[in-house]
Coordinates of C-alpha atoms in Angstrom, one line a residue:
Chain N
M1 CA 52.0 -87.4 114.2
K2 CA 50.1 -84.5 113.5
T3 CA 50.7 -81.0 114.3
V4 CA 47.8 -79.2 116.3
S5 CA 49.7 -75.8 116.2
T6 CA 53.0 -74.0 116.3
S7 CA 53.9 -70.3 117.2
K8 CA 57.3 -68.7 117.6
V9 CA 58.2 -67.7 121.2
H10 CA 61.7 -66.7 122.6
G11 CA 63.3 -67.2 119.2
G12 CA 62.2 -70.9 119.5
V13 CA 58.9 -72.8 118.5
Q14 CA 56.3 -74.0 120.8
G15 CA 54.2 -76.8 119.2
V16 CA 51.4 -79.0 120.1
Y17 CA 50.9 -82.3 118.5
S18 CA 49.0 -85.5 118.7
H19 CA 49.4 -88.9 117.5
A20 CA 47.6 -92.4 117.9
S21 CA 49.3 -94.0 120.8
D22 CA 49.7 -97.6 121.1
S23 CA 50.9 -97.6 124.6
C24 CA 47.5 -96.0 125.7
A25 CA 45.4 -97.3 123.0
C26 CA 43.8 -93.6 122.2
D27 CA 44.9 -90.3 120.8
M28 CA 47.5 -88.5 122.9
T29 CA 48.5 -84.8 122.9
F30 CA 51.8 -83.3 123.9
A31 CA 53.8 -80.2 123.6
V32 CA 57.4 -79.6 122.6
F33 CA 59.3 -76.4 122.7
V34 CA 62.3 -76.2 120.3
P35 CA 64.9 -73.6 121.2
P36 CA 66.4 -71.6 118.5
Q37 CA 69.8 -73.7 118.7
A38 CA 67.9 -76.5 117.0
S39 CA 69.3 -75.3 113.6
N40 CA 72.8 -75.9 114.7
E41 CA 72.9 -79.0 116.6
P42 CA 70.8 -82.0 118.0
L43 CA 69.5 -80.8 121.6
P44 CA 69.2 -82.3 124.9
V45 CA 65.6 -83.2 125.8
L46 CA 64.0 -82.3 129.2
W47 CA 60.7 -83.9 130.1
Y48 CA 58.4 -82.1 132.3
L49 CA 55.6 -84.1 133.9
S50 CA 52.5 -82.4 135.1
G51 CA 50.3 -82.9 138.2
L52 CA 46.7 -84.0 138.8
T53 CA 44.1 -82.4 136.5
C54 CA 46.6 -81.0 134.2
T55 CA 46.8 -81.6 130.3
H56 CA 49.8 -80.8 128.4
A57 CA 48.7 -77.2 128.3
N58 CA 48.9 -76.0 131.9
V59 CA 52.5 -75.7 132.1
M60 CA 52.7 -74.6 128.5
D61 CA 50.7 -71.6 129.7
K62 CA 51.8 -70.9 133.1
G63 CA 55.3 -72.7 133.6
E64 CA 57.4 -69.8 132.2
Y65 CA 59.9 -72.2 130.9
R66 CA 60.8 -70.9 127.3
R67 CA 63.1 -67.9 128.0
M68 CA 65.5 -69.8 129.9
A69 CA 65.3 -73.0 127.7
A70 CA 65.9 -70.9 124.7
E71 CA 68.9 -69.4 126.6
L72 CA 70.3 -72.7 127.5
G73 CA 69.4 -74.7 124.4
L74 CA 66.9 -77.2 126.0
M75 CA 64.0 -79.0 124.3
I76 CA 61.1 -79.2 126.7
V77 CA 58.6 -81.8 126.1
C78 CA 55.4 -81.7 128.1
P79 CA 53.2 -85.0 127.6
D80 CA 49.6 -85.4 129.0
T81 CA 49.0 -86.8 132.3
S82 CA 46.7 -89.7 131.4
P83 CA 44.8 -91.4 128.4
R84 CA 41.8 -89.8 127.5
G85 CA 38.8 -90.3 125.1
E86 CA 35.3 -91.8 125.0
T87 CA 36.6 -95.4 125.0
V88 CA 38.9 -94.8 128.0
P89 CA 37.4 -95.6 131.3
D90 CA 37.1 -92.7 133.6
E91 CA 35.6 -91.3 137.0
K92 CA 34.4 -88.0 135.8
D93 CA 33.9 -86.5 139.3
N94 CA 36.9 -87.8 140.8
W95 CA 39.9 -85.8 140.2
Q96 CA 42.3 -88.0 141.9
F97 CA 41.7 -90.8 139.6
G98 CA 41.2 -91.6 135.6
S99 CA 41.4 -88.4 133.4
G100 CA 44.3 -86.2 134.4
A101 CA 45.3 -88.7 136.9
G102 CA 47.5 -91.4 135.2
F103 CA 50.2 -91.3 138.1
Y104 CA 52.7 -92.3 135.5
V105 CA 52.2 -96.1 136.1
D106 CA 51.3 -99.0 133.9
A107 CA 48.0 -100.2 135.1
T108 CA 47.6 -104.0 135.4
E109 CA 43.8 -104.3 136.5
A110 CA 40.9 -104.3 134.4
P111 CA 39.5 -102.2 132.8
Y112 CA 42.5 -99.7 133.1
A113 CA 45.2 -101.9 132.0
K114 CA 44.2 -101.3 128.4
N115 CA 44.8 -97.6 128.4
Y116 CA 46.3 -96.4 131.6
R117 CA 50.0 -97.2 130.6
M118 CA 51.6 -93.8 131.3
Y119 CA 55.1 -95.4 132.2
S120 CA 55.4 -97.3 129.1
Y121 CA 54.2 -94.1 127.1
I122 CA 56.7 -91.7 128.7
T123 CA 59.5 -94.0 128.9
E124 CA 59.2 -95.9 125.5
E125 CA 56.7 -94.5 123.1
L126 CA 56.9 -90.8 123.2
P127 CA 60.8 -90.8 123.4
A128 CA 60.9 -92.8 120.1
L129 CA 58.4 -90.4 118.6
I130 CA 60.6 -87.6 119.6
A131 CA 63.6 -89.0 118.4
A132 CA 62.1 -89.5 115.1
N133 CA 60.6 -86.3 114.4
F134 CA 62.6 -83.6 116.4
P135 CA 66.3 -82.6 116.3
A136 CA 67.0 -84.3 119.7
D137 CA 70.2 -85.8 121.0
I138 CA 68.4 -88.4 122.7
E139 CA 71.3 -89.6 124.6
R140 CA 71.0 -86.5 126.6
Q141 CA 67.6 -86.6 128.4
G142 CA 66.6 -85.3 131.9
I143 CA 63.4 -85.3 133.7
F144 CA 61.3 -83.1 136.0
G145 CA 57.7 -82.5 137.1
H146 CA 55.2 -81.2 139.5
S147 CA 53.2 -82.9 142.3
M148 CA 52.0 -86.3 140.7
G149 CA 54.4 -85.4 138.0
G150 CA 57.2 -84.9 140.4
H151 CA 56.4 -88.4 141.7
G152 CA 56.4 -89.4 138.0
A153 CA 59.8 -87.9 137.3
L154 CA 61.6 -89.3 140.5
T155 CA 60.3 -92.7 140.1
I156 CA 61.2 -92.8 136.2
A157 CA 64.7 -91.5 137.0
L158 CA 65.2 -94.0 139.8
K159 CA 64.2 -96.9 137.5
N160 CA 66.1 -95.7 134.7
P161 CA 69.2 -93.9 136.1
E162 CA 71.2 -95.0 132.6
R163 CA 68.6 -93.3 130.5
F164 CA 68.5 -89.9 132.4
R165 CA 71.5 -87.4 133.2
S166 CA 69.5 -85.2 135.6
C167 CA 66.3 -85.3 137.7
S168 CA 64.5 -82.6 139.7
A169 CA 61.0 -82.0 141.0
F170 CA 58.4 -79.3 142.2
A171 CA 56.6 -80.3 145.2
P172 CA 56.7 -84.0 144.2
I173 CA 54.2 -86.7 146.0
A174 CA 57.1 -88.4 147.8
Q175 CA 55.3 -91.5 148.9
P176 CA 52.1 -92.0 147.0
S177 CA 51.6 -95.6 148.3
T178 CA 50.8 -94.0 151.8
A179 CA 49.1 -91.0 150.9
G180 CA 45.4 -90.5 150.9
W181 CA 45.0 -88.9 147.5
S182 CA 47.1 -91.5 145.6
R183 CA 46.3 -94.7 147.5
P184 CA 42.8 -95.2 145.7
A185 CA 44.3 -94.9 142.4
L186 CA 47.1 -97.2 142.9
E187 CA 44.7 -99.7 144.1
K188 CA 42.6 -99.6 141.0
Y189 CA 45.6 -99.4 138.4
L190 CA 47.7 -102.0 140.1
G191 CA 45.5 -104.2 142.4
A192 CA 45.1 -104.5 146.0
D193 CA 48.6 -106.2 146.7
E194 CA 50.8 -103.0 148.0
A195 CA 53.8 -104.9 147.1
N196 CA 53.2 -104.2 143.4
W197 CA 52.9 -100.7 144.2
R198 CA 56.5 -100.3 145.3
A199 CA 58.0 -100.2 141.7
Y200 CA 55.9 -96.9 141.5
D201 CA 57.1 -95.1 144.9
A202 CA 60.0 -93.0 145.2
T203 CA 60.9 -93.5 148.5
L204 CA 60.2 -97.2 148.5
L205 CA 62.1 -97.4 145.2
I206 CA 65.3 -96.1 147.0
E207 CA 64.5 -98.5 149.9
D208 CA 64.5 -101.2 147.6
G209 CA 68.0 -100.3 146.1
N210 CA 67.2 -98.2 143.3
R211 CA 69.6 -95.0 142.8
F212 CA 70.0 -91.9 141.1
P213 CA 73.2 -89.5 141.4
E214 CA 71.7 -86.5 142.7
L215 CA 68.1 -84.9 143.0
L216 CA 66.9 -81.2 143.3
V217 CA 63.6 -80.6 145.0
D218 CA 61.6 -77.3 145.8
Q219 CA 58.8 -77.3 148.1
G220 CA 56.7 -74.6 149.2
T221 CA 55.9 -74.1 152.9
A222 CA 52.5 -72.6 152.0
D223 CA 51.4 -75.6 150.1
G224 CA 48.1 -77.0 151.3
F225 CA 48.9 -80.5 150.2
L226 CA 52.4 -80.5 152.2
D227 CA 51.5 -82.4 155.4
E228 CA 49.2 -85.0 154.0
G229 CA 50.0 -85.6 150.4
L230 CA 53.5 -84.4 149.6
R231 CA 55.9 -85.1 152.7
P232 CA 59.1 -84.4 151.1
W233 CA 60.7 -85.5 154.6
L234 CA 59.9 -88.9 153.8
L235 CA 62.2 -88.5 150.6
E236 CA 64.8 -86.9 152.8
D237 CA 65.0 -89.7 155.2
A238 CA 65.1 -92.2 152.2
C239 CA 67.8 -90.4 150.6
R240 CA 69.9 -89.9 153.8
E241 CA 69.4 -93.8 154.6
A242 CA 70.7 -94.6 151.2
S243 CA 73.5 -91.9 151.1
M244 CA 71.9 -90.3 147.8
A245 CA 72.6 -86.8 147.1
L246 CA 69.5 -84.6 147.7
T247 CA 68.9 -80.9 147.7
L248 CA 65.6 -80.1 149.4
R249 CA 64.9 -76.5 149.5
M250 CA 61.8 -75.4 151.4
Q251 CA 60.5 -72.3 150.0
E252 CA 59.0 -70.0 152.5
G253 CA 55.6 -68.7 151.6
Y254 CA 55.1 -70.5 148.2
D255 CA 51.9 -72.6 147.6
H256 CA 51.2 -75.5 145.1
S257 CA 50.4 -73.3 142.1
Y258 CA 52.1 -72.4 139.0
N259 CA 53.2 -69.2 140.7
F260 CA 55.6 -71.3 142.8
I261 CA 56.7 -73.4 139.9
S262 CA 57.4 -70.4 137.7
T263 CA 59.3 -68.8 140.3
F264 CA 61.9 -71.7 140.6
M265 CA 61.6 -72.8 137.0
D266 CA 64.9 -71.1 136.0
D267 CA 66.8 -72.6 138.8
H268 CA 65.6 -76.1 137.5
L269 CA 66.3 -75.5 134.1
K270 CA 69.9 -74.5 135.1
W271 CA 70.3 -77.5 137.3
H272 CA 69.4 -79.6 134.3
A273 CA 71.5 -77.7 131.7
Q274 CA 74.8 -78.2 133.7
R275 CA 74.1 -81.9 133.5
L276 CA 72.7 -82.0 129.9
R277 CA 75.1 -79.7 128.2
Chain U
M1 CA 37.3 -54.0 147.7
K2 CA 37.3 -57.9 148.2
T3 CA 40.5 -60.2 147.9
V4 CA 39.7 -63.1 145.8
S5 CA 43.0 -64.8 145.9
T6 CA 46.6 -64.2 146.7
S7 CA 49.8 -66.3 145.9
K8 CA 53.5 -65.6 146.4
V9 CA 55.6 -65.3 143.3
H10 CA 59.1 -64.4 142.4
G11 CA 59.4 -62.8 145.7
G12 CA 56.2 -60.8 145.4
V13 CA 52.7 -61.4 145.7
Q14 CA 50.0 -61.8 142.7
G15 CA 46.6 -61.0 143.9
V16 CA 43.1 -60.9 142.4
Y17 CA 40.6 -58.4 143.8
S18 CA 36.9 -57.5 143.1
H19 CA 34.8 -54.4 143.8
A20 CA 31.4 -52.9 143.1
S21 CA 32.4 -50.6 140.1
D22 CA 30.6 -47.0 140.0
S23 CA 31.7 -46.4 136.4
C24 CA 30.6 -49.8 135.1
A25 CA 27.6 -50.4 137.5
C26 CA 28.6 -54.0 138.2
D27 CA 31.4 -55.8 140.1
M28 CA 34.6 -55.7 138.5
T29 CA 37.4 -58.1 138.9
F30 CA 41.2 -57.2 138.5
A31 CA 44.8 -58.4 139.1
V32 CA 47.6 -56.7 140.9
F33 CA 51.0 -57.8 141.2
V34 CA 52.9 -56.4 144.0
P35 CA 56.9 -56.9 144.0
P36 CA 58.9 -57.6 146.9
Q37 CA 60.1 -54.0 147.0
A38 CA 56.8 -52.9 148.3
S39 CA 58.1 -53.4 152.2
N40 CA 60.5 -50.5 151.3
E41 CA 59.2 -47.8 149.3
P42 CA 55.8 -46.8 147.4
L43 CA 56.2 -48.2 144.0
P44 CA 55.5 -46.9 140.3
V45 CA 52.4 -48.5 138.9
L46 CA 52.3 -50.1 135.4
W47 CA 48.8 -50.6 133.8
Y48 CA 48.5 -53.7 131.4
L49 CA 45.3 -53.5 129.3
S50 CA 44.3 -56.8 127.6
G51 CA 42.8 -57.4 124.1
L52 CA 39.5 -58.8 122.9
T53 CA 37.8 -61.8 124.7
C54 CA 40.3 -61.5 127.7
T55 CA 39.6 -61.0 131.3
H56 CA 42.3 -59.8 133.9
A57 CA 43.4 -63.6 134.0
N58 CA 44.9 -64.2 130.3
V59 CA 48.0 -62.2 130.8
M60 CA 48.3 -62.9 134.4
D61 CA 48.5 -66.7 133.3
K62 CA 50.5 -66.1 130.3
G63 CA 52.1 -62.6 130.0
E64 CA 55.3 -64.0 132.0
Y65 CA 55.7 -60.3 133.5
R66 CA 56.4 -61.1 137.4
R67 CA 60.1 -62.3 137.2
M68 CA 61.2 -58.8 135.7
A69 CA 58.8 -56.7 137.4
A70 CA 60.1 -58.1 140.6
E71 CA 63.5 -57.5 139.6
L72 CA 62.6 -53.7 138.5
G73 CA 60.3 -53.0 141.3
L74 CA 57.1 -52.3 139.1
M75 CA 53.5 -52.8 140.4
I76 CA 51.6 -54.3 137.6
V77 CA 47.7 -53.8 137.4
C78 CA 45.6 -55.9 135.2
P79 CA 42.0 -54.8 134.8
D80 CA 39.4 -56.7 133.3
T81 CA 38.3 -55.5 129.4
S82 CA 34.7 -54.9 129.9
P83 CA 31.9 -54.7 132.4
R84 CA 30.1 -58.1 133.1
G85 CA 27.3 -59.6 134.6
E86 CA 23.7 -60.6 134.1
T87 CA 22.4 -56.9 134.2
V88 CA 25.0 -55.7 131.6
P89 CA 23.9 -55.8 128.0
D90 CA 26.0 -58.2 125.9
E91 CA 26.0 -60.0 122.4
K92 CA 27.0 -63.4 123.5
D93 CA 28.0 -64.7 120.1
N94 CA 30.0 -61.6 119.2
W95 CA 33.7 -61.6 120.3
Q96 CA 34.1 -57.9 118.9
F97 CA 31.4 -56.5 121.0
G98 CA 30.0 -56.5 124.5
S99 CA 31.7 -58.7 127.1
G100 CA 35.4 -58.8 126.7
A101 CA 35.3 -55.9 124.2
G102 CA 35.1 -52.9 126.2
F103 CA 37.2 -50.9 123.8
Y104 CA 38.4 -48.8 126.7
V105 CA 35.8 -46.0 125.9
D106 CA 32.8 -44.5 127.9
A107 CA 29.7 -45.5 125.8
T108 CA 27.3 -42.8 125.1
E109 CA 24.5 -44.8 123.6
A110 CA 21.7 -46.6 125.2
P111 CA 21.5 -49.2 126.6
Y112 CA 25.5 -49.5 126.9
A113 CA 26.2 -45.8 128.4
K114 CA 25.1 -47.2 131.8
N115 CA 27.9 -49.9 131.9
Y116 CA 30.5 -49.5 129.2
R117 CA 32.6 -46.7 130.7
M118 CA 36.0 -48.6 130.7
Y119 CA 37.6 -45.4 130.0
S120 CA 36.5 -43.6 133.2
Y121 CA 36.9 -46.8 135.1
I122 CA 40.6 -47.1 133.9
T123 CA 41.6 -43.5 134.1
E124 CA 39.7 -42.5 137.4
E125 CA 37.9 -45.2 139.4
L126 CA 40.5 -48.0 139.4
P127 CA 43.5 -45.7 139.9
A128 CA 41.8 -44.1 143.1
L129 CA 41.1 -47.7 144.4
I130 CA 44.6 -48.7 143.8
A131 CA 46.0 -45.8 145.5
A132 CA 44.0 -46.1 148.6
N133 CA 44.6 -50.0 148.7
F134 CA 48.2 -50.7 147.6
P135 CA 51.7 -49.3 148.3
A136 CA 51.5 -47.1 144.9
D137 CA 53.3 -43.9 144.3
I138 CA 50.4 -42.9 142.0
E139 CA 52.6 -40.0 140.6
R140 CA 54.7 -42.5 138.6
Q141 CA 52.3 -44.5 136.3
G142 CA 52.9 -46.1 133.0
I143 CA 50.5 -47.7 130.7
F144 CA 50.9 -50.5 127.9
G145 CA 48.7 -53.3 126.6
H146 CA 48.2 -55.7 123.7
S147 CA 45.8 -55.3 120.7
M148 CA 42.5 -53.6 121.9
G149 CA 44.5 -53.1 125.1
G150 CA 47.2 -51.5 123.2
H151 CA 44.9 -49.2 121.4
G152 CA 43.5 -48.5 125.0
A153 CA 47.0 -47.8 126.4
L154 CA 47.8 -45.4 123.3
T155 CA 44.5 -43.4 123.6
I156 CA 44.6 -43.3 127.2
A157 CA 48.3 -41.8 127.4
L158 CA 47.7 -39.4 124.6
K159 CA 44.7 -38.1 126.3
N160 CA 46.5 -37.9 129.8
P161 CA 50.2 -37.1 128.9
E162 CA 50.3 -35.4 132.4
R163 CA 49.2 -38.6 134.1
F164 CA 51.5 -41.2 132.6
R165 CA 55.4 -41.2 132.1
S166 CA 55.4 -44.3 129.7
C167 CA 53.5 -45.8 127.3
S168 CA 54.0 -48.9 125.0
A169 CA 51.9 -51.6 123.2
F170 CA 52.0 -55.0 121.8
A171 CA 50.4 -55.4 118.3
P172 CA 47.9 -52.4 118.9
I173 CA 44.8 -51.7 117.0
A174 CA 46.2 -48.3 115.4
Q175 CA 43.2 -46.8 113.8
P176 CA 40.0 -48.6 115.3
S177 CA 37.7 -46.3 113.6
T178 CA 38.4 -47.6 110.1
A179 CA 39.0 -51.3 111.0
G180 CA 36.3 -53.8 110.4
W181 CA 36.6 -55.5 113.8
S182 CA 36.1 -52.2 115.9
R183 CA 33.9 -50.0 113.8
P184 CA 30.6 -51.8 114.8
A185 CA 31.6 -51.6 118.5
L186 CA 32.2 -48.1 118.2
E187 CA 29.0 -47.3 116.4
K188 CA 27.2 -49.1 119.2
Y189 CA 28.9 -47.4 121.9
L190 CA 29.4 -44.0 120.4
G191 CA 26.8 -43.6 117.8
A192 CA 26.7 -43.2 114.2
D193 CA 28.5 -39.9 114.1
E194 CA 32.2 -40.8 113.4
A195 CA 33.4 -37.5 114.8
N196 CA 32.8 -38.5 118.2
W197 CA 35.0 -41.8 117.6
R198 CA 38.2 -39.6 117.2
A199 CA 38.5 -39.2 120.8
Y200 CA 39.2 -43.0 121.0
D201 CA 41.5 -43.5 118.1
A202 CA 45.1 -43.3 118.3
T203 CA 46.1 -41.9 115.1
L204 CA 43.2 -39.6 114.8
L205 CA 44.2 -38.1 118.4
I206 CA 47.6 -37.4 117.2
E207 CA 46.2 -35.9 114.2
D208 CA 44.0 -33.5 116.3
G209 CA 47.0 -32.5 118.3
N210 CA 47.4 -34.8 121.2
R211 CA 50.9 -35.8 121.9
F212 CA 53.0 -38.2 124.0
P213 CA 56.7 -37.9 124.5
E214 CA 57.8 -41.4 122.9
L215 CA 56.1 -44.8 122.4
L216 CA 57.5 -48.2 121.9
V217 CA 55.5 -50.7 119.8
D218 CA 56.3 -54.3 119.0
Q219 CA 54.5 -55.9 116.2
G220 CA 54.8 -59.6 114.6
T221 CA 55.1 -60.0 111.2
A222 CA 53.0 -63.4 111.3
D223 CA 50.3 -61.8 113.0
G224 CA 47.1 -62.8 111.4
F225 CA 45.3 -59.5 112.2
L226 CA 48.3 -57.4 111.0
D227 CA 46.8 -56.2 107.5
E228 CA 43.1 -55.9 108.3
G229 CA 42.9 -55.0 112.0
L230 CA 46.2 -53.6 113.4
R231 CA 48.1 -51.7 110.5
P232 CA 51.0 -50.3 112.7
W233 CA 52.0 -48.1 109.7
L234 CA 49.1 -45.8 110.2
L235 CA 50.5 -45.1 113.5
E236 CA 54.0 -44.8 112.0
D237 CA 52.6 -42.0 109.6
A238 CA 50.7 -40.2 112.2
C239 CA 53.9 -40.0 114.4
R240 CA 56.0 -38.9 111.5
E241 CA 53.5 -36.2 110.6
A242 CA 53.6 -35.0 114.2
S243 CA 57.4 -35.5 114.8
M244 CA 56.3 -37.8 117.8
A245 CA 59.0 -40.3 118.8
L246 CA 58.0 -43.9 118.1
T247 CA 59.9 -46.9 118.1
L248 CA 58.1 -49.5 116.0
R249 CA 59.8 -53.1 115.9
M250 CA 58.3 -55.7 113.5
Q251 CA 59.3 -58.9 114.8
E252 CA 59.9 -61.6 112.4
G253 CA 57.8 -64.7 112.8
Y254 CA 55.7 -63.8 115.8
D255 CA 52.0 -63.9 115.9
H256 CA 49.2 -62.2 117.8
S257 CA 49.4 -64.6 120.9
Y258 CA 50.9 -64.6 124.2
N259 CA 54.0 -66.1 122.9
F260 CA 54.7 -63.0 121.1
I261 CA 53.7 -61.0 124.3
S262 CA 55.8 -62.9 126.6
T263 CA 58.9 -62.9 124.2
F264 CA 59.0 -59.2 124.3
M265 CA 57.5 -58.5 128.0
D266 CA 61.1 -58.0 129.5
D267 CA 61.7 -55.3 126.9
H268 CA 58.5 -53.5 127.6
L269 CA 59.0 -53.6 131.3
K270 CA 62.5 -52.3 130.9
W271 CA 61.3 -49.5 128.7
H272 CA 58.7 -48.4 131.5
A273 CA 61.2 -49.0 134.4
Q274 CA 63.6 -46.5 132.9
R275 CA 61.1 -43.9 132.7
L276 CA 59.4 -44.7 136.0
R277 CA 62.0 -45.2 138.5

């Protein structure tokens, strides 16, 4: 692991690191905020998964998570959203596929299966690296994210309820296997048989019996992707059907940007801290 | 005035606007955050002046000012740092001069005098535009900024104490007329006669009799520009000499980045709100 940069902020340290990833067969970059409590105790780890087109840096720059994370004593890990590099297959003019659009799945189809293994990267490789290199109490993990990363957080929590104590999402893609902006990616990563997509679809995972104790979801009503891409009511239906606890808050007038995320960031951090500390 | 974008955030609206500037003889872009209190009352206006290389966008993205500004009912205006455009003279490979480096002066030398009039732009043209287009109580203005923008805030407050009720700075350039990174710009904008630079140098303005009731300055001890470029002790000396109230806080371990700014943003907003509300 290489340290790219560190900077003191809100009493803690915001770092950026890179390493050669086995899962993704390329160098990967990620951000970690270590709050000031790190000198006293191992800290709970909260994973933030970003949306389409983002790197580790967008939420680090615009997410406004550090003040409250420092207050609550949460370590925040922000991974990249896909493998990257000259040897990684990509479609440069397609923002919904390839670089910046890993969708947190393990691809099975050539030529993507070699690199596009973000599910394994986020659930196995990066947690091991964090546990080895940071003052983390890896027994206490929570996960959240935005849009494609909200989808990632929901699916990863539903598939690993024993690993995560808390899960929330900002404007998540509720059902990627039936949304126009995610279907082409799922087909290229996972193949034409849609049965294989169900393992990476939050609502279908719930339909198939996966459970998580409780979820918090915020969604802006002025979000341009609401009706076609995000559709939180599908998650609401699935949770109701499964008697799963979901707090879905429709936030009047908010869009899909980091202005929305930063507004409700404190609420989400407190939600996780209540379950992690 | 054209609206470039608006987005709801922390209950208020973050907007970006552009207009044809007379002072700068080019189109100028600026950001305004209008807090939720705008529907009830005209609001005090707090000016944030950014540093070298920045546009209006850097502090908007990374400054983390909206949560507290919404709580305190402050309108925050973030101008650009220089004129820009194909017709504006520039030195593209010089980050300390031209685009992004207006230094908040009115240039007197050709070919810069036509466009590089940031002092007039910030003190006259933009306030009139804000007063005409936003729910501003223009009788209550405060000003702050970072680095070159901290220099701008200090000099503008010292030259206009009747216009501003409050002034603070993050890591300001205390004495630009003797610092290596600002002398070449002052010479090109204002000419070789250094007597003409004194009107844009905070410490020399104080030496020449300008006064402001009280100043708050934060400065990181790990700031790479501290010893050569910033030198807050020169401001401290000038204020002591002049019996002017200065709260200078050396912040252990903080650098020159927005991580430093965002950490102490709440303190500065409260400082201004106490004097503006």
